[in-house]
Short mmCIF file of C-alpha atoms in Angstrom, two decimals:
data_model
loop_
_atom_site.label_atom_id
_atom_site.label_comp_id
_atom_site.label_asym_id
_atom_site.label_seq_id
_atom_site.Cartn_x
_atom_site.Cartn_y
_atom_site.Cartn_z
CA LEU A 222 0.01 -0.10 -0.24
CA PRO A 223 1.13 3.88 -0.66
CA ASN A 224 2.22 5.20 2.39
CA ALA A 225 -0.94 7.75 2.77
CA ALA A 226 -3.14 4.97 2.70
CA ARG A 227 -1.25 2.11 5.13
CA SER A 228 -1.05 4.62 8.06
CA VAL A 229 -5.35 4.42 7.88
CA VAL A 230 -6.13 0.64 7.36
CA PHE A 231 -3.82 -1.91 6.45
CA LEU A 232 -5.02 -4.90 5.18
CA ASP A 233 -3.07 -7.97 7.47
CA THR A 234 -4.83 -11.34 6.22
CA VAL A 235 -7.90 -12.05 3.64
CA ARG A 236 -10.36 -11.39 6.97
CA ARG A 237 -8.43 -8.60 9.03
CA LEU A 238 -8.80 -5.08 8.68
CA ARG A 239 -6.80 -2.38 10.79
CA LEU A 240 -8.14 0.93 11.51
CA ALA A 241 -5.55 3.02 12.51
CA GLY A 242 -6.20 5.04 16.24
CA VAL A 243 -9.46 1.89 16.08
CA GLY A 244 -7.56 -1.41 15.99
CA GLU A 245 -8.22 -4.02 14.17
CA PHE A 246 -11.83 -6.21 13.01
CA ARG A 247 -12.89 -9.50 11.76
CA LEU A 248 -14.38 -8.61 8.12
CA ALA A 249 -17.37 -10.85 7.71
CA GLN A 250 -16.58 -11.96 4.03
CA SER A 251 -13.24 -12.54 2.73
CA ALA A 252 -11.17 -9.34 0.78
CA ARG A 253 -8.93 -12.18 -0.62
CA PRO A 254 -9.58 -10.61 -4.14
CA LEU A 255 -9.45 -6.94 -3.23
CA LEU A 256 -5.50 -8.16 -1.12
CA ARG A 257 -4.36 -9.90 -4.78
CA LEU A 258 -5.17 -6.64 -6.67
CA LEU A 259 -3.11 -4.56 -4.23
CA SER A 260 0.15 -7.18 -3.44
CA ARG A 261 0.15 -6.90 -7.71
CA GLY A 262 0.04 -3.38 -7.61
CA LYS A 263 -3.44 -3.33 -9.25
CA ALA A 264 -5.01 -1.66 -7.18
CA GLU A 265 -4.38 1.50 -4.74
CA ILE A 266 -6.85 2.44 -1.27
CA THR A 267 -8.33 6.59 -1.60
CA SER A 268 -9.85 5.76 1.69
CA VAL A 269 -12.60 4.62 3.73
CA THR A 270 -15.27 4.90 4.84
CA VAL A 271 -16.97 3.22 8.27
CA VAL A 272 -20.93 3.16 9.38
CA ARG A 273 -23.07 1.22 10.94
CA GLY A 274 -26.05 -0.06 9.06
CA GLY A 275 -29.00 -2.07 11.67
CA HIS A 276 -27.26 -3.82 13.18
CA ARG A 277 -23.84 -4.51 12.11
CA TRP A 278 -20.40 -2.46 11.31
CA TYR A 279 -19.75 -1.73 7.57
CA ALA A 280 -16.33 -0.33 6.07
CA SER A 281 -16.47 0.98 2.71
CA LEU A 282 -12.51 0.66 1.07
CA VAL A 283 -12.92 3.38 -1.98
CA CYS A 284 -9.63 1.76 -4.90
CA LYS A 285 -8.06 2.51 -7.92
CA VAL A 286 -8.75 -0.87 -9.74
CA GLN A 287 -6.82 -1.34 -13.16
CA GLN A 288 -10.05 -2.78 -14.94
CA ARG A 289 -10.35 -3.41 -17.90
CA VAL A 290 -13.24 -2.90 -19.36
CA PRO A 291 -15.05 -4.56 -22.71
CA SER A 292 -14.87 -2.29 -26.13
CA ARG A 293 -17.41 -5.11 -27.93
CA PRO A 294 -20.08 -6.73 -26.66
CA THR A 295 -19.59 -10.78 -26.26
CA ALA A 296 -20.65 -13.12 -29.16
CA ARG A 297 -23.32 -14.16 -27.07
CA GLN A 298 -24.74 -10.59 -26.45
CA ARG A 299 -24.53 -9.66 -30.44
CA ALA A 300 -26.27 -12.94 -31.03
CA ALA A 301 -29.48 -11.56 -28.84
CA GLY A 302 -29.82 -8.37 -29.42
CA LEU A 303 -32.68 -6.61 -28.39
CA LEU A 304 -34.05 -6.73 -25.33
CA ALA A 305 -36.71 -5.45 -24.23
CA VAL A 306 -37.45 -4.85 -20.52
CA ASP A 307 -41.03 -3.88 -18.89
CA LEU A 308 -40.77 -2.72 -15.18
CA GLY A 309 -43.22 -3.53 -12.62
CA SER A 310 -44.68 -4.88 -9.51
CA GLN A 311 -45.37 -8.24 -10.15
CA PRO A 312 -43.76 -9.85 -11.93
CA LEU A 313 -40.54 -7.59 -11.73
CA ALA A 314 -40.10 -7.79 -14.87
CA VAL A 315 -41.85 -8.95 -18.20
CA LEU A 316 -38.80 -9.76 -21.21
CA SER A 317 -39.23 -9.90 -25.50
CA ALA A 318 -37.21 -12.77 -24.61
CA PRO A 319 -36.20 -15.55 -22.69
CA LEU A 320 -32.54 -15.15 -20.80
CA ASP A 321 -33.08 -19.33 -21.46
CA SER A 322 -33.50 -20.65 -24.74
CA ALA A 323 -34.10 -23.73 -23.13
CA ASP A 324 -35.83 -22.05 -20.23
CA PRO A 325 -39.05 -20.72 -21.75
CA ALA A 326 -40.62 -19.49 -18.28
CA SER A 327 -36.76 -17.02 -17.82
CA ALA A 328 -39.08 -14.06 -19.55
CA VAL A 329 -40.58 -13.36 -16.43
CA ILE A 330 -38.11 -12.32 -13.64
CA PRO A 331 -40.40 -12.84 -10.34
CA SER A 332 -40.63 -10.03 -7.51
CA MET A 333 -39.35 -10.60 -4.54
CA LYS A 334 -41.11 -7.98 -2.29
CA PRO A 335 -38.99 -8.92 0.89
CA TRP A 336 -41.37 -5.73 3.27
CA HIS A 337 -44.03 -7.75 2.15
CA ALA A 338 -42.72 -11.30 3.92
CA ASP A 339 -41.50 -9.69 6.79
CA ARG A 340 -44.21 -6.92 6.61
CA ASP A 341 -46.15 -8.83 10.30
CA ARG A 342 -42.72 -9.30 12.04
CA LEU A 343 -42.12 -5.20 11.29
CA THR A 344 -45.43 -4.55 12.05
CA ARG A 345 -44.76 -6.25 15.99
CA ALA A 346 -42.31 -4.58 16.05
CA GLN A 347 -43.38 -1.21 15.94
CA ARG A 348 -46.25 -1.23 17.59
CA LYS A 349 -43.89 -2.57 21.13
CA LEU A 350 -41.92 0.47 19.86
CA SER A 351 -45.10 2.62 20.26
CA ARG A 352 -45.59 0.70 23.64
CA THR A 353 -42.98 2.14 25.28
CA ARG A 354 -42.06 5.80 27.00
CA ARG A 355 -39.12 7.74 25.79
CA GLY A 356 -35.77 7.75 26.50
CA SER A 357 -35.96 4.32 28.72
CA LYS A 358 -34.17 1.00 27.64
CA ARG A 359 -36.60 -0.80 26.82
CA ARG A 360 -37.12 2.24 23.58
CA ARG A 361 -33.72 2.06 22.68
CA LYS A 362 -33.55 -1.27 22.15
CA ALA A 363 -37.27 -2.00 20.75
CA ALA A 364 -35.82 0.79 18.17
CA ARG A 365 -33.03 -1.85 17.03
CA GLN A 366 -34.85 -4.38 16.27
CA VAL A 367 -37.12 -2.53 14.54
CA GLY A 368 -33.97 -1.17 12.13
CA ARG A 369 -32.16 -4.30 11.97
CA ILE A 370 -35.87 -5.59 10.69
CA HIS A 371 -35.15 -2.25 7.79
CA HIS A 372 -31.83 -3.19 7.55
CA LEU A 373 -32.40 -7.40 6.99
CA ILE A 374 -35.49 -6.71 4.13
CA ALA A 375 -33.10 -3.46 2.55
CA GLU A 376 -30.05 -6.45 2.00
CA ARG A 377 -32.26 -8.95 0.51
CA ARG A 378 -33.81 -6.71 -1.56
CA ALA A 379 -30.05 -5.29 -2.39
CA SER A 380 -28.70 -8.74 -3.39
CA TYR A 381 -32.38 -9.89 -5.16
CA LEU A 382 -31.59 -6.60 -7.28
CA HIS A 383 -28.15 -6.98 -8.66
CA GLY A 384 -28.69 -10.72 -9.19
CA VAL A 385 -31.32 -9.57 -11.80
CA SER A 386 -29.61 -6.47 -13.16
CA LYS A 387 -26.44 -9.10 -14.15
CA ARG A 388 -28.59 -10.96 -15.69
CA LEU A 389 -30.01 -8.46 -17.32
CA ALA A 390 -27.36 -6.28 -18.81
CA ALA A 391 -25.15 -9.67 -19.44
CA GLY A 392 -27.88 -11.76 -21.13
CA ALA A 393 -27.72 -9.59 -24.68
CA GLN A 394 -25.50 -6.49 -26.63
CA TYR A 395 -29.27 -4.20 -25.92
CA ILE A 396 -31.20 -3.42 -23.01
CA ALA A 397 -34.90 -1.17 -23.02
CA ILE A 398 -36.68 -0.15 -20.37
CA GLU A 399 -38.72 3.22 -19.00
CA ASP A 400 -38.26 5.81 -18.32
CA LEU A 401 -40.98 5.36 -15.19
CA ASP A 402 -41.05 8.69 -13.42
CA LEU A 403 -41.10 6.43 -10.15
CA VAL A 404 -42.40 9.77 -8.04
CA GLY A 405 -45.27 10.41 -9.89
CA LEU A 406 -46.14 6.66 -9.82
CA THR A 407 -46.19 7.13 -5.73
CA ALA A 408 -47.57 9.78 -4.91
CA SER A 409 -50.42 9.61 -1.98
CA ALA A 410 -54.45 9.69 -3.59
CA LYS A 411 -54.76 11.15 -0.48
CA GLY A 412 -56.15 14.94 -1.42
CA THR A 413 -57.15 17.66 0.55
CA LEU A 414 -60.20 18.32 2.91
CA GLU A 415 -62.29 20.27 0.17
CA THR A 416 -61.02 17.66 -2.96
CA PRO A 417 -60.68 14.45 -1.32
CA GLY A 418 -59.08 11.73 -3.12
CA THR A 419 -60.67 8.86 -4.13
CA ASN A 420 -59.52 4.94 -3.47
CA VAL A 421 -56.83 5.42 -1.59
CA LYS A 422 -56.21 2.17 0.26
CA VAL A 423 -55.90 1.04 -3.34
CA LYS A 424 -52.93 3.21 -4.17
CA ALA A 425 -51.72 3.30 -0.98
CA ARG A 426 -51.25 -0.71 -1.04
CA PHE A 427 -50.36 0.01 -5.06
CA ASN A 428 -47.67 2.17 -3.56
CA ARG A 429 -45.73 -0.14 -1.29
CA HIS A 430 -46.11 -2.49 -3.28
CA LEU A 431 -44.28 -0.71 -5.76
CA LEU A 432 -41.27 1.59 -3.72
CA ASP A 433 -40.86 -2.90 -2.46
CA SER A 434 -40.18 -3.91 -6.07
CA GLY A 435 -36.45 -1.37 -5.81
CA LEU A 436 -37.20 -0.42 -9.28
CA GLY A 437 -35.05 2.17 -9.46
CA GLU A 438 -32.52 1.00 -7.85
CA LEU A 439 -32.78 -1.90 -10.46
CA ARG A 440 -32.38 0.87 -13.26
CA ARG A 441 -29.21 2.79 -11.02
CA GLN A 442 -27.65 -0.35 -10.92
CA LEU A 443 -28.09 -1.69 -15.20
CA ALA A 444 -26.92 2.44 -16.15
CA TYR A 445 -23.73 0.84 -14.49
CA LYS A 446 -22.96 -3.18 -15.43
CA THR A 447 -24.74 -2.34 -18.61
CA LEU A 448 -20.90 -1.13 -19.19
CA TRP A 449 -19.38 -3.94 -17.38
CA TYR A 450 -20.28 -5.78 -19.38
CA GLY A 451 -20.38 -4.11 -22.50
CA SER A 452 -23.88 -4.33 -23.20
CA SER A 453 -25.22 -0.55 -23.25
CA LEU A 454 -28.79 1.05 -22.37
CA VAL A 455 -31.95 1.69 -24.26
CA VAL A 456 -33.83 4.02 -22.07
CA LEU A 457 -36.86 5.37 -23.34
CA GLU A 458 -38.49 8.35 -23.39
CA ARG A 459 -40.39 9.77 -21.20
CA GLY A 460 -44.47 9.69 -21.53
CA GLU A 461 -43.97 6.90 -24.46
CA PRO A 462 -46.76 5.34 -24.54
CA THR A 463 -46.33 1.81 -24.13
CA ALA A 464 -48.92 0.67 -21.76
CA SER A 465 -52.44 2.42 -24.25
CA LYS A 466 -49.85 1.74 -27.59
CA CYS A 467 -51.85 -1.20 -28.91
CA SER A 468 -48.11 -3.85 -30.59
CA LYS A 469 -49.85 -5.08 -33.31
CA CYS A 470 -51.52 -2.00 -35.60
CA GLY A 471 -49.92 1.50 -33.64
CA LYS A 472 -53.28 2.62 -32.03
CA ARG A 473 -53.18 4.14 -28.74
CA ASN A 474 -56.53 2.71 -26.90
CA PRO A 475 -57.67 5.66 -23.59
CA SER A 476 -59.04 3.25 -21.80
CA SER A 477 -56.41 0.99 -21.44
CA LYS A 478 -56.55 0.76 -17.18
CA PRO A 479 -53.08 0.11 -15.24
CA SER A 480 -55.22 -2.31 -13.36
CA ASP A 481 -56.73 -4.07 -16.03
CA GLN A 482 -55.53 -7.91 -17.12
CA ARG A 483 -56.33 -7.61 -21.38
CA PHE A 484 -55.08 -4.86 -23.56
CA THR A 485 -57.56 -5.16 -26.43
CA CYS A 486 -57.45 -2.43 -29.11
CA LEU A 487 -60.40 -1.44 -30.42
CA HIS A 488 -59.04 -1.05 -33.90
CA CYS A 489 -58.22 -3.96 -34.62
CA GLY A 490 -59.42 -6.45 -31.95
CA HIS A 491 -55.95 -7.50 -31.15
CA ASP A 492 -56.14 -9.06 -26.99
CA VAL A 493 -53.53 -9.91 -24.87
CA SER A 494 -51.93 -9.87 -22.39
CA ARG A 495 -51.59 -6.32 -20.78
CA ARG A 496 -48.03 -7.52 -20.00
CA GLU A 497 -46.76 -8.94 -23.13
CA ASN A 498 -48.26 -5.60 -24.91
CA SER A 499 -46.24 -2.94 -22.98
CA VAL A 500 -43.23 -5.09 -23.64
CA ARG A 501 -43.44 -5.20 -27.57
CA SER A 502 -44.29 -1.70 -27.31
CA ILE A 503 -41.20 -0.75 -25.28
CA TYR A 504 -39.28 -3.74 -28.23
CA GLN A 505 -40.68 -1.46 -30.57
CA ALA A 506 -39.98 2.16 -29.44
CA ALA A 507 -36.06 0.92 -28.74
CA ARG A 508 -36.23 0.08 -31.72
CA ARG A 509 -36.56 3.10 -33.39
CA GLN A 510 -34.53 4.65 -31.44
CA LEU A 511 -31.72 3.07 -31.85
CA THR A 512 -32.45 4.16 -35.79
CA THR A 513 -31.89 6.80 -35.53
CA SER A 514 -29.29 6.97 -33.21
CA VAL A 515 -26.76 4.16 -34.86
CA ALA A 516 -25.50 4.93 -37.40
CA PRO A 517 -27.04 2.37 -40.32
CA GLY A 518 -24.89 -0.73 -42.14
CA THR A 519 -23.04 -1.03 -38.56
CA GLU A 520 -22.31 -4.39 -37.85
CA GLU A 521 -24.20 -3.17 -34.27
CA THR A 522 -27.08 -2.16 -35.93
CA GLN A 523 -27.64 -5.17 -37.44
CA ASN A 524 -27.63 -7.46 -34.91
CA ALA A 525 -29.46 -5.48 -32.71
CA LEU A 526 -32.21 -4.39 -35.44
CA ARG A 527 -31.70 -8.04 -38.02
CA ASP A 528 -35.58 -9.53 -38.97
CA GLY A 529 -34.50 -12.92 -36.77
CA ASN A 530 -34.75 -11.23 -33.29
CA GLN A 531 -38.33 -10.69 -33.44
CA PRO A 532 -40.17 -10.81 -29.79
CA PRO A 533 -41.89 -14.74 -29.98
CA ALA A 534 -45.47 -14.98 -29.54
CA GLY A 535 -47.00 -15.94 -25.40
CA ASN A 536 -43.65 -15.19 -23.91
CA GLY A 537 -45.15 -12.28 -22.29
CA GLY A 538 -47.26 -12.83 -17.96
CA GLY A 539 -50.26 -11.63 -16.91
CA GLY A 540 -51.22 -9.71 -13.43
CA PRO A 541 -50.76 -6.12 -12.87
CA ARG A 542 -48.02 -3.85 -14.69
CA HIS A 543 -46.92 -1.87 -10.86
#
């Protein structure tokens, strides 16, 4: 390590981290990959931040690492071409093509919803916290328990989304998603005293499920992992009518609602699952966007927009989109 970094932080072994003025700590995970890069001179520790999350302590090491970034997609990614992703809460994502050609079910990625799974446990802990007196030891203990549950929920959600984003980024040359306005989608429907809202409980339940899915975090991970794996992220322009637009004739159905299970076109009579229609519309919009942004005649255009890369029929899933 450089002299400046050695005086602050030092990895004694793959499981021991020493901080100047603080002491030595045992790591929960092995630091062997980082220690190997440091010994070879391919990494340099610039700073360290120690934070507490729930019932655990985390040491975040900021490093300068020499890493090879792919200059072009792999042959497998080029063969997959364009992959459209329709994000929601149940399921988490519906894809225009299966990630595994041998498994058609891989075209639908289920949602984990860790908060929903631990809702009863969290409710009991919060109720116990509300019954304690401010400033008491029991209140501090109950608050730690609530924080621990919230932390475990966040860790499970992040771990699941990391696996999903890696599979998507490494599975195709282009990954197309919508530019969702999550702030607007999860706004409260309470209204005011003069103009109260309608279906407030239904909208609140919808907001909880949407936030529990972590769609914003999934997009953030896709933004940098596509650079790691040589693919490209295509984000459609906000306001693209993918949910209300027929994927067969291109006409809009203004009466289509997010709660509808099926999409029926009023012009051509096309009847299909709403999620399947949305992912096909995303695919078509991404093709148009790539056609205008990538020079025609190049290899990237031919791979992404070739005739054989159409979304197969019947690979979408039903259920609400968000």
